[in-house]
Amino acid sequence: MGRYAYAFGGGVADGDAGMKELLGGKGANLAEMARIGLPVPPGFTLTTEVCKEYWDGDQSYPDGFWDEVDSAVAALEATTGKKFGDAEAPLLLSCRSGAAVSMPGMMDTVLNLGLNSQVAESMIELTGNERFVWDLYRRLVNMFGDVVMGVDHEHFEEALTAMKADRGVENDTDLSAGDLKALTSQYMEIYKAHTGEEFPSDPKEQLKKSINAVYASWMVRRAVKYREINKITGLLGTAVNVQTMVYGNLGEQSGTGVAFTRDPATGEDVFYGEFLMNAQGEDVVAGIRTPLPIIQLKDIQPANHARLLEIKDILEKHYLDIQDLEFTIENGEFFMLQTRTGKRTAMAAVRIAVEMCEEGMIDRETALMRVDPDQLDQLLHPMFDPQAERNVVAQGLSASPGAAVGRAVFTADEAEEWAEKGEAVILVRSETSPEDIGGMHAAKGILTSRGGMTSHAAVVARGMGTPCVAGCGKLNVGADQATVEGTDTVIAEGDWISIDGSEGQVMLGQVETIQPTLSGNIDKLLAWADGARTLGVRTNADTPEDSERARGFGAEGIGLCRTEHMFFGEDRIPAVREMILADDEAGRREALTHLLPMQREDFEGIFTAMDGLPVTIRLLDPPLHEFLPIEEEAQQQMADRMGITIDRVREKVEMLKEFNPMLGHRGCRLGITYPEIYEMQVRAIGEASCNVQKQGVTVYPEIMIPLIGTAAELKFLRELTERVMQEVFETEGILDYLCGTMIEIPRAALTAGAVAEYADFFSFGTNDLTQMAFGYSRDDAGVFLPEYVGKKILPEDPFVSLDVEGVGMLVEAGVKGGRRTKPDLKVGICGEHGGDPASIRFCHAVGMDYVSCSPFRVPIARLAAAQSAIAGREE
């Protein structure tokens, strides 16, 4: 390593926006703003490489690091004409974190470093503003105690609350200079009581400990949790930004604010933000005071409002994306403290991408790459039924759109605990903090009584796509219940509530929801995606209803229709059980004649729903024991209904029991040992195809044989399929169809060349392929997989995102082997990985023809496939 500190501001810009990996997003953008001439208070950034070395070296710094920090401070002193720790011309500094990827609320800030009693007295004399100086000092003790030394913020907050109550005031701005001086002394006592030492008076010690705290914060629980939730990997660490203080709390001509160049909730092209006069640092987002809409700055300081609008336009045109801004006004002078790419909801992401493209700011490919495919899931979640009754008991701010229904809980830990038990929860807090990240992620919705549209709760909820109602001022939140001021309404722990993040409403009970449809900007974006992608996108669907829904979401066919799902139901399961309990083939065939018309009708409905699109139907896959009851009461009911003894039922259940059913008598093994089952299914497919074709439906049936491990198995069952289809055609007419297989056994992937001789297509069933490659039972692996991911033994759950290193090699071998035998072999994937963007990138890279996924993930797959094609062209 060489250089550790990079200066910005005061006519200097050692970095630029392209140096985020080294300087973090905040540091790189501060340098960029300084480079293009915006008013940035001077400072310096300590690199992310130092953070990596700090943690790699057992929390120790590289040689010469602190000397370079001293040199950087000296350069600031020369630029500002002030001196750090000097009583005559005091220089105060802030210390903030900033990684390459924005993590709102995950890291902490310390302001007003450099204050001690001598400096404070000097500043009072220099400024003539005693209240201002004691406000700075009490904030320093609070932030330093909390962020650097781990003293719980609540201890300081309790002292502040008690002081305001004693003085009979509502806001901290109503406290006098004497009050704040007394409060600073109380904070000092709190600090000493919890740390065992006096608050440090040496400014250099304050700065050193603050830098330590920022680098140490990279591995605190909430930061690690945030990176896990958002799958942020590969970063060196956080940078540290040390900056000259400017003061928004100097009086009524000073203030601070946060703004977005467009509405981050809806994407509307309107300037969106909040500010507070006579405030500092985190006041706007902390929820301590209710901030004002940014438009009101026009009435208070019109010149600075105009300057802010000018800078807003400069930055959006410069970065070509929505920006999240932070600014401070000191005695009327305007300063920019931050710009970063704005977190936004899925709705906003789509609208911003489309509108910026239509405005000519970005091209279509850039617009497509701007939207995270997984975000689209937010747009496919239920919304409240407009016709449903709403018992609205409170109104807050519409901080993050969407409908959420759940049981009220009042701590983040409870939210995680309840969610782990399968409960839907709404996290209700007076305000959220970074420590709440786990509970916020677990919750279906977030409700706070304090905070504005740029509060921690609002920003994090929007980033997660979680509905949020913030700043619900009439809600009094306690430890285990909330009350609504002026009413007798009580929301107790466990009560069902509903929140509408689009309208800011809080309702008692479970409000009915409806499913959304694709329209407007998202329809336009996905149409662009369809023009860019080369991968087809199909759906996994077993019913006409699912088929129609998927088609509405843009599915180009069915990649997996599971026929076993059609065997359940009161009108069907008796026939299935008769077939299983039959003593011989004749008995089985007799039972199957009852199932044939039911299967045929099922396929007719699906073919009709997918008119003109291919439908891949997997023949029966699960072992037969899954269709028999296990409980004695259910076995007795089955025996009574069928007119047999319970002993006969028990005997059959016992006979079919397997030690490892996943590796047992299932899939193609059933079709080989009981060919009459597959014969019935193939006949139903053939007859249904011919029937709907006569009705004007265009049908493309694809019959898929599951669990093939050898070419001989597929040869045997292909011959069965062809024989039965020929019998159907003799009476119903000729119809084109395909016969292929699901590749889900490692041996089939490795011998794909031989298997392909008898296959018109391959479809990779990566669920079972992952189970067999790893030797993990998907049903049981949940016990240890979270530990594996947490301890970085695995990068992520291989059942969620395809294991490219291992399972991916089997898939690639299967694709290459199959196409060596048949160059035009159609290849797809129908495991649940087909809806995972990272897995889709792999499918594109190995040359598959299509992916197939659940109906609600079809839009995600369409966008991810387009991004894969764009990224492939750029490489």
mmCIF file of N, CA, C and O in Angstrom, residues 135-181:
data_model
loop_
_atom_site.group_PDB
_atom_site.id
_atom_site.type_symbol
_atom_site.label_atom_id
_atom_site.label_comp_id
_atom_site.label_asym_id
_atom_site.label_seq_id
_atom_site.Cartn_x
_atom_site.Cartn_y
_atom_site.Cartn_z
ATOM 1 N N ASP A 135 -24.685 23.601 22.197
ATOM 2 C CA ASP A 135 -25.413 22.631 21.379
ATOM 3 C C ASP A 135 -24.429 21.724 20.646
ATOM 4 O O ASP A 135 -24.622 20.505 20.567
ATOM 5 N N LEU A 136 -23.346 22.317 20.112
ATOM 6 C CA LEU A 136 -22.307 21.511 19.467
ATOM 7 C C LEU A 136 -21.692 20.514 20.445
ATOM 8 O O LEU A 136 -21.481 19.339 20.123
ATOM 9 N N TYR A 137 -21.397 21.022 21.635
ATOM 10 C CA TYR A 137 -20.653 20.204 22.606
ATOM 11 C C TYR A 137 -21.501 19.026 23.083
ATOM 12 O O TYR A 137 -21.029 17.884 23.153
ATOM 13 N N ARG A 138 -22.768 19.264 23.396
ATOM 14 C CA ARG A 138 -23.604 18.159 23.887
ATOM 15 C C ARG A 138 -23.807 17.112 22.773
ATOM 16 O O ARG A 138 -23.868 15.920 23.040
ATOM 17 N N ARG A 139 -23.874 17.564 21.504
ATOM 18 C CA ARG A 139 -23.992 16.623 20.395
ATOM 19 C C ARG A 139 -22.725 15.778 20.267
ATOM 20 O O ARG A 139 -22.789 14.570 19.998
ATOM 21 N N LEU A 140 -21.561 16.418 20.416
ATOM 22 C CA LEU A 140 -20.303 15.680 20.333
ATOM 23 C C LEU A 140 -20.245 14.587 21.385
ATOM 24 O O LEU A 140 -19.909 13.431 21.088
ATOM 25 N N VAL A 141 -20.564 14.936 22.635
ATOM 26 C CA VAL A 141 -20.495 13.936 23.710
ATOM 27 C C VAL A 141 -21.467 12.786 23.423
ATOM 28 O O VAL A 141 -21.134 11.607 23.600
ATOM 29 N N ASN A 142 -22.657 13.132 22.960
ATOM 30 C CA ASN A 142 -23.664 12.114 22.636
ATOM 31 C C ASN A 142 -23.170 11.197 21.523
ATOM 32 O O ASN A 142 -23.139 9.976 21.665
ATOM 33 N N MET A 143 -22.783 11.783 20.385
ATOM 34 C CA MET A 143 -22.363 10.977 19.236
ATOM 35 C C MET A 143 -21.093 10.189 19.524
ATOM 36 O O MET A 143 -20.997 9.014 19.181
ATOM 37 N N PHE A 144 -20.127 10.833 20.128
ATOM 38 C CA PHE A 144 -18.872 10.149 20.443
ATOM 39 C C PHE A 144 -19.131 9.003 21.420
ATOM 40 O O PHE A 144 -18.606 7.890 21.249
ATOM 41 N N GLY A 145 -19.956 9.281 22.447
ATOM 42 C CA GLY A 145 -20.263 8.227 23.414
ATOM 43 C C GLY A 145 -20.971 7.056 22.770
ATOM 44 O O GLY A 145 -20.641 5.885 23.019
ATOM 45 N N ASP A 146 -21.944 7.340 21.905
ATOM 46 C CA ASP A 146 -22.735 6.299 21.263
ATOM 47 C C ASP A 146 -21.924 5.560 20.203
ATOM 48 O O ASP A 146 -21.735 4.339 20.258
ATOM 49 N N VAL A 147 -21.404 6.293 19.212
ATOM 50 C CA VAL A 147 -20.768 5.687 18.044
ATOM 51 C C VAL A 147 -19.404 5.101 18.372
ATOM 52 O O VAL A 147 -19.067 3.993 17.953
ATOM 53 N N VAL A 148 -18.618 5.861 19.113
ATOM 54 C CA VAL A 148 -17.222 5.462 19.342
ATOM 55 C C VAL A 148 -17.073 4.540 20.539
ATOM 56 O O VAL A 148 -16.348 3.542 20.494
ATOM 57 N N MET A 149 -17.794 4.844 21.631
ATOM 58 C CA MET A 149 -17.571 4.117 22.878
ATOM 59 C C MET A 149 -18.695 3.142 23.230
ATOM 60 O O MET A 149 -18.617 2.451 24.244
ATOM 61 N N GLY A 150 -19.736 3.104 22.427
ATOM 62 C CA GLY A 150 -20.788 2.117 22.648
ATOM 63 C C GLY A 150 -21.733 2.406 23.786
ATOM 64 O O GLY A 150 -22.389 1.500 24.301
ATOM 65 N N VAL A 151 -21.830 3.674 24.200
ATOM 66 C CA VAL A 151 -22.796 4.048 25.228
ATOM 67 C C VAL A 151 -24.160 4.183 24.555
ATOM 68 O O VAL A 151 -24.311 4.957 23.610
ATOM 69 N N ASP A 152 -25.132 3.443 25.011
ATOM 70 C CA ASP A 152 -26.449 3.419 24.362
ATOM 71 C C ASP A 152 -27.020 4.831 24.241
ATOM 72 O O ASP A 152 -27.091 5.581 25.224
ATOM 73 N N HIS A 153 -27.422 5.195 23.027
ATOM 74 C CA HIS A 153 -27.992 6.517 22.759
ATOM 75 C C HIS A 153 -29.178 6.820 23.665
ATOM 76 O O HIS A 153 -29.428 7.986 24.006
ATOM 77 N N GLU A 154 -29.906 5.791 24.076
ATOM 78 C CA GLU A 154 -31.096 6.003 24.902
ATOM 79 C C GLU A 154 -30.763 6.704 26.215
ATOM 80 O O GLU A 154 -31.589 7.460 26.742
ATOM 81 N N HIS A 155 -29.570 6.462 26.745
ATOM 82 C CA HIS A 155 -29.180 7.125 28.003
ATOM 83 C C HIS A 155 -29.132 8.646 27.803
ATOM 84 O O HIS A 155 -29.594 9.412 28.663
ATOM 85 N N PHE A 156 -28.573 9.083 26.686
ATOM 86 C CA PHE A 156 -28.516 10.513 26.392
ATOM 87 C C PHE A 156 -29.915 11.043 26.076
ATOM 88 O O PHE A 156 -30.276 12.149 26.492
ATOM 89 N N GLU A 157 -30.684 10.251 25.347
ATOM 90 C CA GLU A 157 -32.030 10.679 24.966
ATOM 91 C C GLU A 157 -32.907 10.863 26.201
ATOM 92 O O GLU A 157 -33.715 11.796 26.260
ATOM 93 N N GLU A 158 -32.744 9.971 27.177
ATOM 94 C CA GLU A 158 -33.527 10.097 28.412
ATOM 95 C C GLU A 158 -33.206 11.402 29.132
ATOM 96 O O GLU A 158 -34.103 12.078 29.664
ATOM 97 N N ALA A 159 -31.930 11.761 29.164
ATOM 98 C CA ALA A 159 -31.535 13.009 29.819
ATOM 99 C C ALA A 159 -32.118 14.216 29.079
ATOM 100 O O ALA A 159 -32.598 15.177 29.698
ATOM 101 N N LEU A 160 -32.103 14.161 27.745
ATOM 102 C CA LEU A 160 -32.661 15.256 26.952
ATOM 103 C C LEU A 160 -34.170 15.365 27.160
ATOM 104 O O LEU A 160 -34.716 16.463 27.337
ATOM 105 N N THR A 161 -34.842 14.227 27.153
ATOM 106 C CA THR A 161 -36.295 14.220 27.352
ATOM 107 C C THR A 161 -36.657 14.792 28.718
ATOM 108 O O THR A 161 -37.607 15.583 28.860
ATOM 109 N N ALA A 162 -35.888 14.378 29.742
ATOM 110 C CA ALA A 162 -36.144 14.876 31.100
ATOM 111 C C ALA A 162 -35.920 16.386 31.175
ATOM 112 O O ALA A 162 -36.685 17.118 31.828
ATOM 113 N N MET A 163 -34.887 16.876 30.500
ATOM 114 C CA MET A 163 -34.596 18.305 30.499
ATOM 115 C C MET A 163 -35.742 19.075 29.840
ATOM 116 O O MET A 163 -36.210 20.103 30.359
ATOM 117 N N LYS A 164 -36.226 18.582 28.701
ATOM 118 C CA LYS A 164 -37.328 19.271 28.009
ATOM 119 C C LYS A 164 -38.590 19.254 28.860
ATOM 120 O O LYS A 164 -39.316 20.260 28.932
ATOM 121 N N ALA A 165 -38.846 18.122 29.508
ATOM 122 C CA ALA A 165 -40.035 18.043 30.369
ATOM 123 C C ALA A 165 -39.916 19.010 31.542
ATOM 124 O O ALA A 165 -40.887 19.694 31.918
ATOM 125 N N ASP A 166 -38.736 19.086 32.137
ATOM 126 C CA ASP A 166 -38.518 19.963 33.286
ATOM 127 C C ASP A 166 -38.677 21.438 32.897
ATOM 128 O O ASP A 166 -39.177 22.251 33.672
ATOM 129 N N ARG A 167 -38.250 21.751 31.652
ATOM 130 C CA ARG A 167 -38.346 23.140 31.204
ATOM 131 C C ARG A 167 -39.700 23.434 30.543
ATOM 132 O O ARG A 167 -39.975 24.574 30.163
ATOM 133 N N GLY A 168 -40.511 22.405 30.349
ATOM 134 C CA GLY A 168 -41.827 22.592 29.751
ATOM 135 C C GLY A 168 -41.784 22.932 28.280
ATOM 136 O O GLY A 168 -42.610 23.702 27.791
ATOM 137 N N VAL A 169 -40.809 22.382 27.553
ATOM 138 C CA VAL A 169 -40.689 22.666 26.118
ATOM 139 C C VAL A 169 -40.798 21.363 25.337
ATOM 140 O O VAL A 169 -40.608 20.262 25.870
ATOM 141 N N GLU A 170 -41.096 21.501 24.054
ATOM 142 C CA GLU A 170 -41.311 20.316 23.213
ATOM 143 C C GLU A 170 -40.078 19.936 22.413
ATOM 144 O O GLU A 170 -39.761 18.758 22.255
ATOM 145 N N ASN A 171 -39.351 20.916 21.896
ATOM 146 C CA ASN A 171 -38.207 20.650 21.027
ATOM 147 C C ASN A 171 -36.896 21.042 21.693
ATOM 148 O O ASN A 171 -36.864 21.933 22.552
ATOM 149 N N ASP A 172 -35.800 20.417 21.246
ATOM 150 C CA ASP A 172 -34.494 20.767 21.797
ATOM 151 C C ASP A 172 -34.101 22.188 21.418
ATOM 152 O O ASP A 172 -33.311 22.839 22.115
ATOM 153 N N THR A 173 -34.659 22.707 20.323
ATOM 154 C CA THR A 173 -34.350 24.083 19.930
ATOM 155 C C THR A 173 -34.924 25.105 20.901
ATOM 156 O O THR A 173 -34.544 26.279 20.880
ATOM 157 N N ASP A 174 -35.855 24.664 21.753
ATOM 158 C CA ASP A 174 -36.460 25.567 22.736
ATOM 159 C C ASP A 174 -35.625 25.670 24.016
ATOM 160 O O ASP A 174 -35.940 26.483 24.894
ATOM 161 N N LEU A 175 -34.589 24.838 24.128
ATOM 162 C CA LEU A 175 -33.737 24.881 25.325
ATOM 163 C C LEU A 175 -32.769 26.054 25.224
ATOM 164 O O LEU A 175 -32.268 26.384 24.148
ATOM 165 N N SER A 176 -32.464 26.653 26.365
ATOM 166 C CA SER A 176 -31.574 27.820 26.409
ATOM 167 C C SER A 176 -30.118 27.376 26.420
ATOM 168 O O SER A 176 -29.806 26.188 26.556
ATOM 169 N N ALA A 177 -29.227 28.380 26.304
ATOM 170 C CA ALA A 177 -27.792 28.096 26.386
ATOM 171 C C ALA A 177 -27.454 27.447 27.725
ATOM 172 O O ALA A 177 -26.689 26.476 27.791
ATOM 173 N N GLY A 178 -28.043 27.982 28.808
ATOM 174 C CA GLY A 178 -27.788 27.402 30.128
ATOM 175 C C GLY A 178 -28.287 25.972 30.221
ATOM 176 O O GLY A 178 -27.634 25.117 30.844
ATOM 177 N N ASP A 179 -29.435 25.707 29.611
ATOM 178 C CA ASP A 179 -29.966 24.343 29.609
ATOM 179 C C ASP A 179 -29.004 23.392 28.897
ATOM 180 O O ASP A 179 -28.730 22.280 29.370
ATOM 181 N N LEU A 180 -28.504 23.808 27.741
ATOM 182 C CA LEU A 180 -27.619 22.951 26.958
ATOM 183 C C LEU A 180 -26.270 22.759 27.659
ATOM 184 O O LEU A 180 -25.659 21.689 27.569
ATOM 185 N N LYS A 181 -25.807 23.792 28.351
ATOM 186 C CA LYS A 181 -24.568 23.651 29.120
ATOM 187 C C LYS A 181 -24.766 22.624 30.233
ATOM 188 O O LYS A 181 -23.910 21.743 30.452
#
